[in-house]
């Protein structure tokens, strides 16, 4: 895993990262996108396993439902191919075809 992949993972997952864990996952999974999805799915599962709302009347009220929704949106965006990782070749394994355009210029006639 090179520094570009590490920087991309840091931008997707946040700063407190265990690089040895990420390197192990990268060696096992093969792509940065799969590593990010696995980490985000683990974080989402941990949030769902906890109580989502704590309310003490007149003292404090804490809710994690928006955090759960944010993780779900981020996972959906990564699964949809948003934010391309530096180790991905565009159109390599997801079946998409890249199209380009070119401009036709009229040549002078005789």
PDB file of C-alpha atoms in Angstrom:
ATOM      1  CA  UNK A   1       0.000   0.000   0.000  1.00  0.00           C
ATOM      2  CA  UNK A   2       1.533   3.291  -1.099  1.00  0.00           C
ATOM      3  CA  UNK A   3       1.161   6.781   0.351  1.00  0.00           C
ATOM      4  CA  UNK A   4      -1.549   7.777  -2.147  1.00  0.00           C
ATOM      5  CA  UNK A   5      -3.739   4.886  -0.999  1.00  0.00           C
ATOM      6  CA  UNK A   6      -3.057   5.737   2.652  1.00  0.00           C
ATOM      7  CA  UNK A   7      -4.017   9.363   2.071  1.00  0.00           C
ATOM      8  CA  UNK A   8      -7.222   8.321   0.285  1.00  0.00           C
ATOM      9  CA  UNK A   9      -8.150   5.932   3.097  1.00  0.00           C
ATOM     10  CA  UNK A  10      -7.461   8.666   5.630  1.00  0.00           C
ATOM     11  CA  UNK A  11      -9.745  11.042   3.737  1.00  0.00           C
ATOM     12  CA  UNK A  12     -12.514   8.419   3.681  1.00  0.00           C
ATOM     13  CA  UNK A  13     -12.130   7.054   7.217  1.00  0.00           C
ATOM     14  CA  UNK A  14     -10.784   9.964   9.251  1.00  0.00           C
ATOM     15  CA  UNK A  15      -7.479  10.544  11.003  1.00  0.00           C
ATOM     16  CA  UNK A  16      -7.253   8.066  13.903  1.00  0.00           C
ATOM     17  CA  UNK A  17      -6.175   5.076  11.785  1.00  0.00           C
ATOM     18  CA  UNK A  18      -4.130   1.996  12.596  1.00  0.00           C
ATOM     19  CA  UNK A  19      -1.883   1.721   9.539  1.00  0.00           C
ATOM     20  CA  UNK A  20      -0.803  -1.846  10.317  1.00  0.00           C
ATOM     21  CA  UNK A  21      -4.461  -2.929  10.406  1.00  0.00           C
ATOM     22  CA  UNK A  22      -5.172  -1.115   7.139  1.00  0.00           C
ATOM     23  CA  UNK A  23      -2.090  -2.654   5.496  1.00  0.00           C
ATOM     24  CA  UNK A  24      -3.205  -6.129   6.573  1.00  0.00           C
ATOM     25  CA  UNK A  25      -6.710  -5.510   5.247  1.00  0.00           C
ATOM     26  CA  UNK A  26      -5.310  -4.106   1.988  1.00  0.00           C
ATOM     27  CA  UNK A  27      -3.166  -7.220   1.485  1.00  0.00           C
ATOM     28  CA  UNK A  28      -6.203  -9.442   2.126  1.00  0.00           C
ATOM     29  CA  UNK A  29      -8.828  -7.476   0.151  1.00  0.00           C
ATOM     30  CA  UNK A  30      -6.707  -6.082  -2.691  1.00  0.00           C
ATOM     31  CA  UNK A  31      -8.229  -2.614  -3.148  1.00  0.00           C
ATOM     32  CA  UNK A  32      -8.537   0.534  -1.076  1.00  0.00           C
ATOM     33  CA  UNK A  33     -12.272   0.759  -1.790  1.00  0.00           C
ATOM     34  CA  UNK A  34     -12.879  -2.693  -0.276  1.00  0.00           C
ATOM     35  CA  UNK A  35     -10.807  -1.748   2.777  1.00  0.00           C
ATOM     36  CA  UNK A  36     -12.806   1.456   3.268  1.00  0.00           C
ATOM     37  CA  UNK A  37     -16.105  -0.391   2.863  1.00  0.00           C
ATOM     38  CA  UNK A  38     -15.091  -3.067   5.360  1.00  0.00           C
ATOM     39  CA  UNK A  39     -14.011  -0.509   7.974  1.00  0.00           C
ATOM     40  CA  UNK A  40     -17.143   1.606   7.470  1.00  0.00           C
ATOM     41  CA  UNK A  41     -19.415  -1.448   7.684  1.00  0.00           C
ATOM     42  CA  UNK A  42     -17.712  -2.447  10.955  1.00  0.00           C
ATOM     43  CA  UNK A  43     -18.210   1.053  12.363  1.00  0.00           C
ATOM     44  CA  UNK A  44     -21.856   1.008  11.285  1.00  0.00           C
ATOM     45  CA  UNK A  45     -22.397  -2.400  12.891  1.00  0.00           C
ATOM     46  CA  UNK A  46     -20.846  -1.143  16.139  1.00  0.00           C
ATOM     47  CA  UNK A  47     -23.148   1.896  16.168  1.00  0.00           C
ATOM     48  CA  UNK A  48     -26.205  -0.239  15.469  1.00  0.00           C
ATOM     49  CA  UNK A  49     -25.280  -2.601  18.321  1.00  0.00           C
ATOM     50  CA  UNK A  50     -25.407   0.282  20.800  1.00  0.00           C
ATOM     51  CA  UNK A  51     -28.375   2.223  22.074  1.00  0.00           C
ATOM     52  CA  UNK A  52     -29.149   4.939  19.548  1.00  0.00           C
ATOM     53  CA  UNK A  53     -30.823   7.428  21.881  1.00  0.00           C
ATOM     54  CA  UNK A  54     -30.143   8.321  25.518  1.00  0.00           C
ATOM     55  CA  UNK A  55     -32.425  10.794  27.212  1.00  0.00           C
ATOM     56  CA  UNK A  56     -32.222  11.959  30.826  1.00  0.00           C
ATOM     57  CA  UNK A  57     -35.083  14.379  31.461  1.00  0.00           C
ATOM     58  CA  UNK A  58     -33.847  17.917  31.872  1.00  0.00           C
ATOM     59  CA  UNK A  59     -30.185  16.896  31.909  1.00  0.00           C
ATOM     60  CA  UNK A  60     -28.987  15.460  28.614  1.00  0.00           C
ATOM     61  CA  UNK A  61     -30.263  13.989  25.380  1.00  0.00           C
ATOM     62  CA  UNK A  62     -27.952  12.151  22.957  1.00  0.00           C
ATOM     63  CA  UNK A  63     -28.915  10.569  19.657  1.00  0.00           C
ATOM     64  CA  UNK A  64     -26.712   8.631  17.220  1.00  0.00           C
ATOM     65  CA  UNK A  65     -29.321   8.158  14.483  1.00  0.00           C
ATOM     66  CA  UNK A  66     -27.790  10.865  12.265  1.00  0.00           C
ATOM     67  CA  UNK A  67     -24.372   9.216  12.602  1.00  0.00           C
ATOM     68  CA  UNK A  68     -25.886   5.937  11.440  1.00  0.00           C
ATOM     69  CA  UNK A  69     -27.502   7.683   8.465  1.00  0.00           C
ATOM     70  CA  UNK A  70     -24.201   9.380   7.607  1.00  0.00           C
ATOM     71  CA  UNK A  71     -22.355   6.040   7.581  1.00  0.00           C
ATOM     72  CA  UNK A  72     -25.084   4.531   5.402  1.00  0.00           C
ATOM     73  CA  UNK A  73     -24.791   7.418   2.915  1.00  0.00           C
ATOM     74  CA  UNK A  74     -21.003   7.156   2.826  1.00  0.00           C
ATOM     75  CA  UNK A  75     -21.148   3.388   2.253  1.00  0.00           C
ATOM     76  CA  UNK A  76     -23.719   3.833  -0.518  1.00  0.00           C
ATOM     77  CA  UNK A  77     -21.541   6.464  -2.209  1.00  0.00           C
ATOM     78  CA  UNK A  78     -18.477   4.208  -2.104  1.00  0.00           C
ATOM     79  CA  UNK A  79     -20.458   1.240  -3.409  1.00  0.00           C
ATOM     80  CA  UNK A  80     -21.753   3.408  -6.254  1.00  0.00           C
ATOM     81  CA  UNK A  81     -18.187   4.216  -7.300  1.00  0.00           C
ATOM     82  CA  UNK A  82     -17.958   7.765  -5.998  1.00  0.00           C
ATOM     83  CA  UNK A  83     -14.580   9.180  -4.990  1.00  0.00           C
ATOM     84  CA  UNK A  84     -12.271   6.972  -7.071  1.00  0.00           C
ATOM     85  CA  UNK A  85      -9.383   5.407  -5.178  1.00  0.00           C
ATOM     86  CA  UNK A  86      -5.828   5.901  -6.473  1.00  0.00           C
ATOM     87  CA  UNK A  87      -5.324   2.145  -6.974  1.00  0.00           C
ATOM     88  CA  UNK A  88      -8.332   1.789  -9.279  1.00  0.00           C
ATOM     89  CA  UNK A  89      -8.080   1.773 -13.035  1.00  0.00           C
ATOM     90  CA  UNK A  90     -11.166   3.523 -14.462  1.00  0.00           C
ATOM     91  CA  UNK A  91     -13.550   1.022 -16.013  1.00  0.00           C
ATOM     92  CA  UNK A  92     -11.454  -2.023 -15.125  1.00  0.00           C
ATOM     93  CA  UNK A  93     -13.664  -4.372 -13.116  1.00  0.00           C
ATOM     94  CA  UNK A  94     -17.018  -2.688 -12.633  1.00  0.00           C
ATOM     95  CA  UNK A  95     -18.234  -3.140 -16.223  1.00  0.00           C
ATOM     96  CA  UNK A  96     -18.390   0.547 -17.054  1.00  0.00           C
ATOM     97  CA  UNK A  97     -17.194   1.833 -20.386  1.00  0.00           C
ATOM     98  CA  UNK A  98     -15.476   5.177 -20.691  1.00  0.00           C
ATOM     99  CA  UNK A  99     -16.556   7.295 -23.623  1.00  0.00           C
ATOM    100  CA  UNK A 100     -14.811  10.304 -25.037  1.00  0.00           C
ATOM    101  CA  UNK A 101     -15.642  12.984 -27.524  1.00  0.00           C
ATOM    102  CA  UNK A 102     -13.676  14.532 -30.303  1.00  0.00           C
ATOM    103  CA  UNK A 103     -14.237  17.553 -32.432  1.00  0.00           C
ATOM    104  CA  UNK A 104     -14.471  17.365 -36.216  1.00  0.00           C
ATOM    105  CA  UNK A 105     -12.874  20.279 -38.006  1.00  0.00           C
ATOM    106  CA  UNK A 106     -13.858  21.055 -41.553  1.00  0.00           C
ATOM    107  CA  UNK A 107     -10.950  21.088 -43.971  1.00  0.00           C
ATOM    108  CA  UNK A 108     -10.803  23.639 -46.756  1.00  0.00           C
ATOM    109  CA  UNK A 109     -11.933  22.263 -50.101  1.00  0.00           C
ATOM    110  CA  UNK A 110     -10.178  22.761 -53.420  1.00  0.00           C
TER     111      UNK A 110
END
